[in-house]
Coordinates of C-alpha atoms and ligand atoms in Angstrom, one line a residue:
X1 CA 24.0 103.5 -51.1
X2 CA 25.2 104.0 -54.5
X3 CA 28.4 101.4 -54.9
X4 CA 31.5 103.2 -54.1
X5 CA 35.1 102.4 -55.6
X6 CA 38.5 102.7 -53.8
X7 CA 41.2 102.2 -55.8
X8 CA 45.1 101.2 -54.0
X9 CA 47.9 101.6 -56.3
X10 CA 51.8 101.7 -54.9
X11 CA 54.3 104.0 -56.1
X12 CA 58.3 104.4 -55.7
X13 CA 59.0 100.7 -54.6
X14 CA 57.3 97.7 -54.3
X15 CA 57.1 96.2 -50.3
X16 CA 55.9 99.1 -48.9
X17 CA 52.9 97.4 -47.6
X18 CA 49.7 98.2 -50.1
X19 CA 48.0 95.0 -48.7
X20 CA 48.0 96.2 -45.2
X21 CA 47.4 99.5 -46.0
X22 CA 44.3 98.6 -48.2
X23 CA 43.4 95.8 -45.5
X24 CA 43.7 98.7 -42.7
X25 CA 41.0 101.0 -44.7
X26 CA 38.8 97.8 -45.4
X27 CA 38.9 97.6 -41.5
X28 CA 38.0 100.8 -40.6
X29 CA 35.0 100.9 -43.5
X30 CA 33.6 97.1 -42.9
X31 CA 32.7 98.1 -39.7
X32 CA 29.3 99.8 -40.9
X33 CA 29.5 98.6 -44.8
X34 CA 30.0 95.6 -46.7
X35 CA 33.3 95.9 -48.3
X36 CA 34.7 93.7 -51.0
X37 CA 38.5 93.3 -51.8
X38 CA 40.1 92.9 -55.0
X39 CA 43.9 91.8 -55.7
X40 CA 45.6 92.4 -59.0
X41 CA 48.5 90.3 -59.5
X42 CA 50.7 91.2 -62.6
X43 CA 52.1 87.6 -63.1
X44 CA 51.2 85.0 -65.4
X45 CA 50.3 82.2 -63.8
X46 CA 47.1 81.5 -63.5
X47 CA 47.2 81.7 -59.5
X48 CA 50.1 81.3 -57.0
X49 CA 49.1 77.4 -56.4
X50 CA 52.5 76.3 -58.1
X51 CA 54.5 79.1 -57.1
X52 CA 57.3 78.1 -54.4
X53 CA 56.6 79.5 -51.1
X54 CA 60.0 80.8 -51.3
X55 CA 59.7 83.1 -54.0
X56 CA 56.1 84.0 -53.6
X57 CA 55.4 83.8 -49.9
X58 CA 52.4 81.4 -48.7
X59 CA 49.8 80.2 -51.1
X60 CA 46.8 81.8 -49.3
X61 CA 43.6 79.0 -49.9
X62 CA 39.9 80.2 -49.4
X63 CA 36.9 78.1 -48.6
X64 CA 35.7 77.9 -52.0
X65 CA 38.8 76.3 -52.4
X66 CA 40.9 79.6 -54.3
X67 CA 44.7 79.3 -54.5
X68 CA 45.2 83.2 -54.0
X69 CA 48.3 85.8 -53.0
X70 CA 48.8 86.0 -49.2
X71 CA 47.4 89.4 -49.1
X72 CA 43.9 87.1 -49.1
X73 CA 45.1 86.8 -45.3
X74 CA 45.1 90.5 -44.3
X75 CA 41.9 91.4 -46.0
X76 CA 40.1 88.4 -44.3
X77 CA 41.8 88.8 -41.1
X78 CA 40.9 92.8 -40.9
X79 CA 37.9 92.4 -42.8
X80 CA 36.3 89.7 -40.9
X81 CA 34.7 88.3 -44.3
X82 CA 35.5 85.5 -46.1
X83 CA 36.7 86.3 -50.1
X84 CA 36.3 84.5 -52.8
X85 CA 38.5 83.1 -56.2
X86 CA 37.1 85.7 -57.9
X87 CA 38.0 88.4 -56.2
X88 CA 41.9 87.5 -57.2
X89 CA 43.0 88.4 -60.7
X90 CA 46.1 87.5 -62.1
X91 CA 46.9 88.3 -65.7
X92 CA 47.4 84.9 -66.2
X93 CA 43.9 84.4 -65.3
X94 CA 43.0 87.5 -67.5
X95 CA 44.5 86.3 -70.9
X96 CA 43.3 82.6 -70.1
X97 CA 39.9 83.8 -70.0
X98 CA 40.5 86.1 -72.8
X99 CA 41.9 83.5 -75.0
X100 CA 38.6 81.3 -74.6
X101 CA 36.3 84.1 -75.4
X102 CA 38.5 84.8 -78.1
X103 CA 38.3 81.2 -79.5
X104 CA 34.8 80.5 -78.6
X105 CA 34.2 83.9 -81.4
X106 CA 33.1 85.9 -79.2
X107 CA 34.8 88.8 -80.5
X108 CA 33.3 88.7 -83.8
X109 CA 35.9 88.9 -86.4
X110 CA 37.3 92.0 -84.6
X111 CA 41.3 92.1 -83.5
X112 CA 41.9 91.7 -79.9
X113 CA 43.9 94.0 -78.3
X114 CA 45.5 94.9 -74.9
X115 CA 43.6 97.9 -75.2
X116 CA 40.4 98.7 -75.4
X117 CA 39.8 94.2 -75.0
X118 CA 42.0 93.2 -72.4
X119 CA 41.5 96.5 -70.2
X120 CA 37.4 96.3 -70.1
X121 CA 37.5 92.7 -69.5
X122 CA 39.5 93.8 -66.1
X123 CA 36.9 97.2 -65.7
X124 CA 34.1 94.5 -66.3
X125 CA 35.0 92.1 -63.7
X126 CA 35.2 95.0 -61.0
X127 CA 31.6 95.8 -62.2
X128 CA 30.6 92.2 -62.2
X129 CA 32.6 91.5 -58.5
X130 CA 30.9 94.5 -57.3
X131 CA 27.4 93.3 -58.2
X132 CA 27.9 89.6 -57.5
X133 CA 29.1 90.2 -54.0
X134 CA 26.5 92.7 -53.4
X135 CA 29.0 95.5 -51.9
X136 CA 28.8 98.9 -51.1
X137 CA 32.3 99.6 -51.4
X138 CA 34.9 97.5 -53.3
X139 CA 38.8 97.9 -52.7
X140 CA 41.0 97.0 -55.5
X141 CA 44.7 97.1 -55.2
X142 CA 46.7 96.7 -57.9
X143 CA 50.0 94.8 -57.0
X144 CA 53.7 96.2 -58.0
X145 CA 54.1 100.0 -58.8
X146 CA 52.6 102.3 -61.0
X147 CA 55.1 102.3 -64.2
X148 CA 56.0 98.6 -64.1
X149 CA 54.9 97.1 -67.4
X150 CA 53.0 94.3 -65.5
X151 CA 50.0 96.5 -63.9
X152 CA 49.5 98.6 -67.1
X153 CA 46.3 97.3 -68.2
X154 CA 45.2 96.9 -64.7
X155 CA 45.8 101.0 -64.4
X156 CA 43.8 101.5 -67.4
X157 CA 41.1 99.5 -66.6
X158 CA 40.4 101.5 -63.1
X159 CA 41.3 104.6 -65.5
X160 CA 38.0 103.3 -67.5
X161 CA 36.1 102.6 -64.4
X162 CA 36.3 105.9 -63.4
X163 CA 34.5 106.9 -66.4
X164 CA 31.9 103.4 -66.0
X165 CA 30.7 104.6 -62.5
X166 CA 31.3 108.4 -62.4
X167 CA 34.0 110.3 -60.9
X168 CA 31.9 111.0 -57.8
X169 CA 31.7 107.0 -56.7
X170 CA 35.4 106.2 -57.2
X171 CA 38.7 107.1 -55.3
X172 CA 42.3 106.7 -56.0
X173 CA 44.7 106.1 -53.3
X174 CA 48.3 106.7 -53.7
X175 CA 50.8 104.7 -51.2
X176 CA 54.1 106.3 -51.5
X177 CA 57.6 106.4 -50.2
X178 CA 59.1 109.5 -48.3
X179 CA 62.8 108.5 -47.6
X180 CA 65.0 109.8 -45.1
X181 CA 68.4 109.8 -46.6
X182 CA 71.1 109.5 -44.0
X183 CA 73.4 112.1 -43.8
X184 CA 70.4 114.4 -45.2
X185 CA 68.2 113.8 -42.5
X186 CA 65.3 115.3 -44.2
X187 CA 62.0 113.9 -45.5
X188 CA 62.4 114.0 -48.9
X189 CA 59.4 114.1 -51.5
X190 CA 60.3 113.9 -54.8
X191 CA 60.1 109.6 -55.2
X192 CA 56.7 110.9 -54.3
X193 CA 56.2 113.5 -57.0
X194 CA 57.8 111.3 -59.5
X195 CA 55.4 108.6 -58.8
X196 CA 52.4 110.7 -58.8
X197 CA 53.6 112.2 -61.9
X198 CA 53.7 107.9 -63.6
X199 CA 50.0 107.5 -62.4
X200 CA 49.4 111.2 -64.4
X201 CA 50.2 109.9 -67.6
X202 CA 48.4 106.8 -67.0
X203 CA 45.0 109.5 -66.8
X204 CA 44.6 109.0 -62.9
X205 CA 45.0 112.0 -60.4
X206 CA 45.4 110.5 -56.8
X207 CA 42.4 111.5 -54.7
X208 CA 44.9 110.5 -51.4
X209 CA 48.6 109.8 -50.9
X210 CA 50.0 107.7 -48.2
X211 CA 53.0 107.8 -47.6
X212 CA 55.2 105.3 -46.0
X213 CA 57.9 106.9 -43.7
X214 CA 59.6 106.3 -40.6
X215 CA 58.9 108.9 -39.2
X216 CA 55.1 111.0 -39.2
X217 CA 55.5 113.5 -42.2
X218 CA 56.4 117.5 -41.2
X219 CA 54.4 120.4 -42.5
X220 CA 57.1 121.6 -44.6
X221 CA 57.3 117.9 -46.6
X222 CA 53.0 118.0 -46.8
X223 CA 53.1 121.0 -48.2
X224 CA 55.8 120.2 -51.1
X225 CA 53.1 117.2 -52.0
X226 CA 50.3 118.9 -51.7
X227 CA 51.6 121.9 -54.2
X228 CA 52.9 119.2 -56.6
X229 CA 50.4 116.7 -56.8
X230 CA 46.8 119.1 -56.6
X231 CA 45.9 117.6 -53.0
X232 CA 45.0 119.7 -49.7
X233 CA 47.2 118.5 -46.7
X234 CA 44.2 116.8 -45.2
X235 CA 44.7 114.4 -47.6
X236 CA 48.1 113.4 -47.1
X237 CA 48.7 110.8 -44.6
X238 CA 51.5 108.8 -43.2
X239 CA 51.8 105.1 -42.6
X240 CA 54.4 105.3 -40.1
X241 CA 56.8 102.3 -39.8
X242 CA 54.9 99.6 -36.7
X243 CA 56.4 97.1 -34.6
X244 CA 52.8 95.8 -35.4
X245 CA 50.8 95.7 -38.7
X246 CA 47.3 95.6 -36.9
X247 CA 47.9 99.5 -35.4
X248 CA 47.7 100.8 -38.8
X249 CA 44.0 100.8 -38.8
X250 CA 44.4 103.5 -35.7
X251 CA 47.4 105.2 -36.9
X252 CA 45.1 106.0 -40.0
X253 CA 42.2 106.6 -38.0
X254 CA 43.9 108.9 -35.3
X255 CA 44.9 110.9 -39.0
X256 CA 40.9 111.7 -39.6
X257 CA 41.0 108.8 -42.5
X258 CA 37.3 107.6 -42.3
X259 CA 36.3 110.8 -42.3
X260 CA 37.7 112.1 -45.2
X261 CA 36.8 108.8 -47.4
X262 CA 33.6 108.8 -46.4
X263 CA 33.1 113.4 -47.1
X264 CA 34.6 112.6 -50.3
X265 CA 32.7 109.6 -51.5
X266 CA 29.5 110.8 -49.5
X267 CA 28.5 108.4 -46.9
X268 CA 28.6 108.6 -43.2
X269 CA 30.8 106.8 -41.0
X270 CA 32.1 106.1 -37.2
X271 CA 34.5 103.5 -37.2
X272 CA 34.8 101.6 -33.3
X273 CA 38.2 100.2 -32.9
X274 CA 37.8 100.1 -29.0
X275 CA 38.1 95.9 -28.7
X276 CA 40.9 95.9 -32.0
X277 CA 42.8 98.8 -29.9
X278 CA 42.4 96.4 -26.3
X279 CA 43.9 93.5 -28.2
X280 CA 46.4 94.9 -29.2
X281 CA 47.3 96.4 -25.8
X282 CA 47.5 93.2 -24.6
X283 CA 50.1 91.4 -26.4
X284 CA 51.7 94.9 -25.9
X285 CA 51.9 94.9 -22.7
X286 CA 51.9 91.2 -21.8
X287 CA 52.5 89.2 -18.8
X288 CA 54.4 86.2 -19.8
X289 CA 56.3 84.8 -22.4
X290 CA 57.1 81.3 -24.1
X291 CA 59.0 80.2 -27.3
X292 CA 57.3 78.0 -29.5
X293 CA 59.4 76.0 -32.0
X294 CA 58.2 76.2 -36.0
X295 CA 59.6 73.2 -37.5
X296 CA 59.5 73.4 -41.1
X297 CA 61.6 73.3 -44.4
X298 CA 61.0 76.9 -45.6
X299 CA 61.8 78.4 -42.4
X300 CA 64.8 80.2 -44.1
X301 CA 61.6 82.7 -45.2
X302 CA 58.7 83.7 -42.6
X303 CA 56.6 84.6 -45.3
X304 CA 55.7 81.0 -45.8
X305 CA 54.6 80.6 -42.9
X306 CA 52.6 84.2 -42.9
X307 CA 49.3 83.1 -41.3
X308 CA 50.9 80.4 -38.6
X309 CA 52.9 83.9 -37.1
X310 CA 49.8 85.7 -37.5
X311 CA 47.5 83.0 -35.5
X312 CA 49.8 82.8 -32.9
X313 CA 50.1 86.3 -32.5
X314 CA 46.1 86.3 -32.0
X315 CA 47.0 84.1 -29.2
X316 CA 49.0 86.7 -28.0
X317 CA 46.6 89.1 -27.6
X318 CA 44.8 86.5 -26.3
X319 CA 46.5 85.4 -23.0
X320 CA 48.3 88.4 -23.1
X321 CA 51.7 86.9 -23.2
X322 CA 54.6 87.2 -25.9
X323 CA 55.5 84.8 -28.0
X324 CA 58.6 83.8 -29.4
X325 CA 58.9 82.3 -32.7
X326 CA 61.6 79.6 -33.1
X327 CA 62.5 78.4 -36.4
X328 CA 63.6 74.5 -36.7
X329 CA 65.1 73.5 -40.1
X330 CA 64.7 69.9 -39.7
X331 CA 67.1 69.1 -42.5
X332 CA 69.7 69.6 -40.1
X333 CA 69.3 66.8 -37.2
X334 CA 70.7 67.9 -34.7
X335 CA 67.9 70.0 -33.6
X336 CA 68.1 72.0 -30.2
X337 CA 64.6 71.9 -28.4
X338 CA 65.6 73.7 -24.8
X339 CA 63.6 76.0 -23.7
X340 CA 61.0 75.9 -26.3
X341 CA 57.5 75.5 -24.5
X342 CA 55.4 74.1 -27.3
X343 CA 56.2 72.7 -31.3
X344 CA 54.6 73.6 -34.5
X345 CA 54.8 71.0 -37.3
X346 CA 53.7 73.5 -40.4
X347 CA 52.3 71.7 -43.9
X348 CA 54.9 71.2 -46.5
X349 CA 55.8 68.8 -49.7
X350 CA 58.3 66.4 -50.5
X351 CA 60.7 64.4 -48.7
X352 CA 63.5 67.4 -47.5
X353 CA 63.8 67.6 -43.9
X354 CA 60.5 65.0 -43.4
X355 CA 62.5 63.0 -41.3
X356 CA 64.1 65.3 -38.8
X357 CA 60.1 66.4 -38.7
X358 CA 59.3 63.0 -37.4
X359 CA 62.2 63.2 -34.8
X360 CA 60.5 66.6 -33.3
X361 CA 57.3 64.7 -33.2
X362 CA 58.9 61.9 -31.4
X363 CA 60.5 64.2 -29.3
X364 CA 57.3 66.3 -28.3
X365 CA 55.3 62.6 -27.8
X366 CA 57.7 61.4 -25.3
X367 CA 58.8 64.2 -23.3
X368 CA 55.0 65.6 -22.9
X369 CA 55.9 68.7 -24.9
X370 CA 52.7 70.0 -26.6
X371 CA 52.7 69.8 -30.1
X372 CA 50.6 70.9 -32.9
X373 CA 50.7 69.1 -36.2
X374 CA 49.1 71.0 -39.6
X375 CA 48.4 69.2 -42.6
X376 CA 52.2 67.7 -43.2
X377 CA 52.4 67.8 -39.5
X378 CA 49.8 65.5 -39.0
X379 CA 50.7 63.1 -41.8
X380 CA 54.2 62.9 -40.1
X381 CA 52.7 62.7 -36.4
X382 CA 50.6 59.4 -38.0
X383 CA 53.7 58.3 -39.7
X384 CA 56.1 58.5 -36.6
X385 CA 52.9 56.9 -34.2
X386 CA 52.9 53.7 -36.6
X387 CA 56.3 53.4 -36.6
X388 CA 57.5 53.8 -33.2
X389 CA 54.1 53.2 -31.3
X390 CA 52.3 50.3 -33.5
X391 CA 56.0 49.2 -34.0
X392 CA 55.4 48.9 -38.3
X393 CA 58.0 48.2 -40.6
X394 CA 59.2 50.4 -43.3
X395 CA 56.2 52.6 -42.9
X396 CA 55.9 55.9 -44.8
X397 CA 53.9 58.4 -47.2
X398 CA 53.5 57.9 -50.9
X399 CA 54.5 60.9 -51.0
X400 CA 58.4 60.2 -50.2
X401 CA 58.2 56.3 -50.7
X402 CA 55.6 54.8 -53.0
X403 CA 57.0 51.6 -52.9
X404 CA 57.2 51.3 -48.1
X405 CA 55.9 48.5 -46.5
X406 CA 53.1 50.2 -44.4
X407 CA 51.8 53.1 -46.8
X408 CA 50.4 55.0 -43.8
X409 CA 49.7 58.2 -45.5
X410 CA 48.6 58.0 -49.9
X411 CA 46.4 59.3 -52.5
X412 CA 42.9 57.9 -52.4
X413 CA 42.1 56.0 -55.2
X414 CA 39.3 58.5 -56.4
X415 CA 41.8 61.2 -56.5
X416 CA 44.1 59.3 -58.4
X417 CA 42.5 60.0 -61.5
X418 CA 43.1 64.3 -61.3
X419 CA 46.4 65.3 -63.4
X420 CA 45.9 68.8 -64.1
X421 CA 48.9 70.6 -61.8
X422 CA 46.4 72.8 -59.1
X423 CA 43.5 70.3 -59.9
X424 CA 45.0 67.3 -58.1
X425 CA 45.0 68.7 -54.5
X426 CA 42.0 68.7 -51.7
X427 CA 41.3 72.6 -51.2
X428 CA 39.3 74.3 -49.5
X429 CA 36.5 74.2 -47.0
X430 CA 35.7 70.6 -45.7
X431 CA 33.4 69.9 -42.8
X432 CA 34.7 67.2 -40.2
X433 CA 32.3 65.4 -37.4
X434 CA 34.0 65.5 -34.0
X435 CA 33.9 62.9 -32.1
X436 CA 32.7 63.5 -28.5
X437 CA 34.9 64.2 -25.5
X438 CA 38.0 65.2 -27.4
X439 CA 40.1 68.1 -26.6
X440 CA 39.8 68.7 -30.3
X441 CA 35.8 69.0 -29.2
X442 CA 36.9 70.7 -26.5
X443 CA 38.6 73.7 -27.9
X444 CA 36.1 74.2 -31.0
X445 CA 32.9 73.7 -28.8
X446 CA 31.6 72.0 -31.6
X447 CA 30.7 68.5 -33.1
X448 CA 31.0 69.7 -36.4
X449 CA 33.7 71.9 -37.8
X450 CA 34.7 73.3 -41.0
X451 CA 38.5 73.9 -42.1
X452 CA 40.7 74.8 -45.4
X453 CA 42.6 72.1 -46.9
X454 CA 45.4 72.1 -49.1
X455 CA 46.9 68.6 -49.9
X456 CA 46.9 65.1 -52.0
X457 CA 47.6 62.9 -49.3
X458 CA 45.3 61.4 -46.7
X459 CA 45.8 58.8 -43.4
X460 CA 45.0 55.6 -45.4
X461 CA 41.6 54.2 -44.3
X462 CA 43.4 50.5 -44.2
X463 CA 45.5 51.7 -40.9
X464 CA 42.7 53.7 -39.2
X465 CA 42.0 50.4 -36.8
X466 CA 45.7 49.9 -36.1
X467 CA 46.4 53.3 -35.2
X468 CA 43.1 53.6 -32.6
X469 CA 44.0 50.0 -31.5
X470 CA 47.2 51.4 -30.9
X471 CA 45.7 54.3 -28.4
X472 CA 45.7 57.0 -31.4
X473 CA 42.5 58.7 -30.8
X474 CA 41.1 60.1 -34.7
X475 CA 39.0 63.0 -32.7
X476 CA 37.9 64.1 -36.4
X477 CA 36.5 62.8 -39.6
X478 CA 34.8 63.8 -42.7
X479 CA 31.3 62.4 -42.9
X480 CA 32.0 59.7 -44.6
X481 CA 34.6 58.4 -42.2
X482 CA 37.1 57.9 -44.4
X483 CA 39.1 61.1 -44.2
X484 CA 41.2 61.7 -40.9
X485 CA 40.9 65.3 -39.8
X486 CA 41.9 65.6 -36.8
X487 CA 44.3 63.2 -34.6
X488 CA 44.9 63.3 -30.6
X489 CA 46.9 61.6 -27.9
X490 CA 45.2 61.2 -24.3
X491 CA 47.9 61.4 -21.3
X492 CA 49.6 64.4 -22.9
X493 CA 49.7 67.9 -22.2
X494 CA 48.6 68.4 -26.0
X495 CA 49.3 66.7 -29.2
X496 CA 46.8 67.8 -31.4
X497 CA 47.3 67.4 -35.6
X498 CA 44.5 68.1 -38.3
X499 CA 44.9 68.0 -41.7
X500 CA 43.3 71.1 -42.4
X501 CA 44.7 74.4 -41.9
X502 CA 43.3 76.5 -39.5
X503 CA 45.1 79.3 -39.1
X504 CA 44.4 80.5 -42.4
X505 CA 41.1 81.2 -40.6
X506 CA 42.3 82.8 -37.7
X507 CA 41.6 86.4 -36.8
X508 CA 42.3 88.7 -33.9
X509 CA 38.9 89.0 -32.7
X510 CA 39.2 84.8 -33.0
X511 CA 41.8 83.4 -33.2
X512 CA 42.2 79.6 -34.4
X513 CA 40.8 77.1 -31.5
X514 CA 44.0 74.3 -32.0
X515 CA 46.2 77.5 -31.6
X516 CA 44.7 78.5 -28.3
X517 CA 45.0 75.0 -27.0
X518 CA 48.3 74.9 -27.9
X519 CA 49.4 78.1 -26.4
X520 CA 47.5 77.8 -23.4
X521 CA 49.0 74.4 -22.8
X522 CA 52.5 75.7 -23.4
X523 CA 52.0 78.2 -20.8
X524 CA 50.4 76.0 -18.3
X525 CA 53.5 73.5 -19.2
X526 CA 56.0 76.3 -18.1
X527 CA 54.2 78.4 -15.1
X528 CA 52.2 75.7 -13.5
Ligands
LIG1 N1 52.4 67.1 -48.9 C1 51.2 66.8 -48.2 C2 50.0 66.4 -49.1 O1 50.1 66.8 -50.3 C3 50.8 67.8 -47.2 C4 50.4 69.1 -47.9 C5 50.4 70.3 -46.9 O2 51.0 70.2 -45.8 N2 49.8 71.4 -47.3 O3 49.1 65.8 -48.8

């Protein structure tokens, strides 16, 4: 098949959920194509890797190792493929890479400007993202709205792919905001028009709108769109508010979405969302329900911790039982553990709140609770086990004390040498030998496992002896042996850390193993 296009822009206000909207069409195409995803960020950092979790939401990390925007995690998650660094653009990224053709004289003596330079290098990469990846359909979304300064160039330059690739392989669609005023009570469509009517003097006519309402559009405000914006109603849908993101696939579908993408850009299609429909059913309508405690420093924003909700709501669907979120903030320590049936000890930096993090652990070790430690989790489960288990003095990580005792947890000495900010940190896919009859074996059904990583700091090799001698049982390790991966506890329900983070790999259709375990050990703690 001839590559197709499918442009997402956003229009009337930014949050109104263009990742999950483009994810949620991925999903229903991937299922007989190979489709691609592309995010374009407006902002100038080169990638989100030193943005604060607070601002930004979580740094989403790939396999090859990508810092990218959290919207990485709903494409790969409804997708079911694994993306890439360069399927991220940021316009940092742009003008860095612009900057070095421009130096190395590629240019030619000619001035460099926004446009026709900057907006071809963007139309180019699609090309070159397109071909590279092999797809027959790539999805670009272009983050903010139409009309912000920040996503100009990105508008022209799928303005210029239109013309690259032919008006008959490429379609725009339009996500939108239909407000219902109170006191009016009545869809009202011109935010729409207005929007539309931004995206017209960029050169771009929307092929689709979606709009985002609360309630499923009426005739009457169709109609209004479809006279003002050249569209037939067919080709108006709504993205009705969920209580769950993952129904939006169906909520499109049920509107005859496929259908009209693939009569449009001329390919055939029959989405199957029977086993995506049955999950979601069951966490729907589940059985049983436990709490489990996030213990964190940024828990004052979900966001940060996007893809530990999301994993363990796969394990809701999973054992069909609900699952309450709980959020710790372990800078206060007086922490309240009742009634929660299993702990989450999420990745984090620095020293805020890293001690009320070891009190949970301590907590969880003693009183059987099941615990899972990620990345920071696990360097504070190894921390709190040498001090309160191998009994050592004034033990810590670098990371908060570089001058303790019993460094537990540092920086290796061949990473030592790496100073460039987002150069100095482990990240991405590493591979990790299991060692046999683990419940870290166990639950992966495999001796050899690959997760993301996203850190400086590793268990030092000097204590691994100590902390085995100890009864610590290091169920995982890179193949050298001197990384610790993955940590367990025998005689207890389930304490389980890894350094990696595997619920950024954790989808619906399979979800992350330590997550299960985790889950299905809270349950069994509380109905067996
Ligand atoms: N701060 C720790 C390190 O850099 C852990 C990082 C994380 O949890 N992602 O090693």
């Amino acid at each position: 098949m001839q590559r197709k296009y499918l442009v997402v822009t956003g229009g009337v206000l930014s949050g109104l959920g263009k990742g999950i909207a483009m994810a949620s069409i991925g999903n229903l195409l991937s299922s007989q194509y190979k489709v691609v995803p592309i995010k374009c960020d407006g902002y100038l950092n080169v990638d989100p890797g030193t943005m604060n979790p607070i601002e930004h939401g979580e740094v989403f990390v790939l396999d090859d190792g990508a810092e990218v925007d959290m919207d990485f995690g709903h494409y790969e998650r409804f997708l079911g493929i694994t993306c890439k660094y360069d399927w991220n653009l940021t316009m940092g990224k742009v003008f860095s890479e612009i900057r070095e053709k421009e130096r190395r004289g590629d240019y030619l003596g000619k001035t460099v400007q926004m446009v026709p330079h900057v907006s071809n290098f963007i139309r180019n990469h699609f090309l070159k993202v397109g071909e590279e990846s092999d797809a027959e359909i790539v999805l670009i979304e272009i983050g903010g709205t139409v009309g912000d300064m920040e996503n100009d160039l990105y508008v022209d330059a799928v303005r210029s792919l239109m013309q690259t690739v032919g008006k008959e392989n490429i379609l725009f669609v339009h996500l939108t905001y239909v407000p219902i005023p109170s006191g009016v009570d009545e869809q009202k469509s011109k935010p729409t028009q207005q929007s539309v009517g931004f995206l017209r003097q960029k050169g771009i006519e929307p092929d689709i709108i979606i709009a985002r309402c609360s309630e499923m559009l009426t005739e009457n405000v169709k109609q209004k769109i479809s006279a003002f914006c050249n569209l037939s109603v067919e080709e108006i849908f709504t993205a009705i508010d969920v209580d769950d993101v993952y129904k939006i696939p169906l909520v499109f579908e049920k509107q005859g979405l496929s259908q009209l993408l693939a009569r449009k850009l001329n390919f055939s299609i029959l989405p199957d969302l029977g086993r995506w429909e049955e999950l979601i059913k069951k966490r729907e309508n589940y059985e049983k329900e436990i709490t489990i405690a996030i213990a964190g420093k940024y828990t004052s924003l979900e966001d940060s911790y996007a893809s530990i909700i999301e994993a363990l709501n796969h394990c809701s669907s999973n054992f069909s039982t609900k699952i309450n979120v709980r959020w710790i903030d372990t800078e206060n320590k007086d922490f309240d553990l009742s009634g929660i049936d299993g702990v989450i000890v999420p990745g984090g930096f620095g020293s805020r709140g890293i001690e009320g993090k070891i009190d949970v652990i301590k907590y969880c070790r003693e009183n059987n609770l099941p615990f899972l430690g990620i990345c920071y989790g696990l360097q504070m489960a190894v921390i709190e086990f040498a001090r309160n288990v191998c009994g050592l003095s004034s033990t810590n990580t670098t990371e908060v004390d570089e001058n303790c005792a019993n460094p537990v947890v540092n920086i290796l000495d061949e990473q030592k040498g790496i100073s460039n900010l987002g150069g100095t940190m482990r990240l991405g896919a590493y591979p990790a030998i299991i060692r046999e009859g683990t419940k870290v074996e166990k639950l992966y059904d495999s001796q050899e496992v690959s997760e993301r990583h996203r850190h400086r700091y590793e268990v030092n090799p000097q204590y691994h002896n100590i902390l085995q001698d100890s009864g610590l049982i290091l169920s995982g390790v890179s193949p050298n042996g001197k990384l610790v991966e993955f940590i367990e506890l025998p005689n207890h329900n389930y304490f389980v850390a890894t350094q990696g983070h595997p619920e950024l790999k954790s989808t619906l259709l399979k979800p992350a193993p330590l997550f299960l375990g985790l889950v299905e050990s809270a349950i069994r703690k509380k109905f067996e």
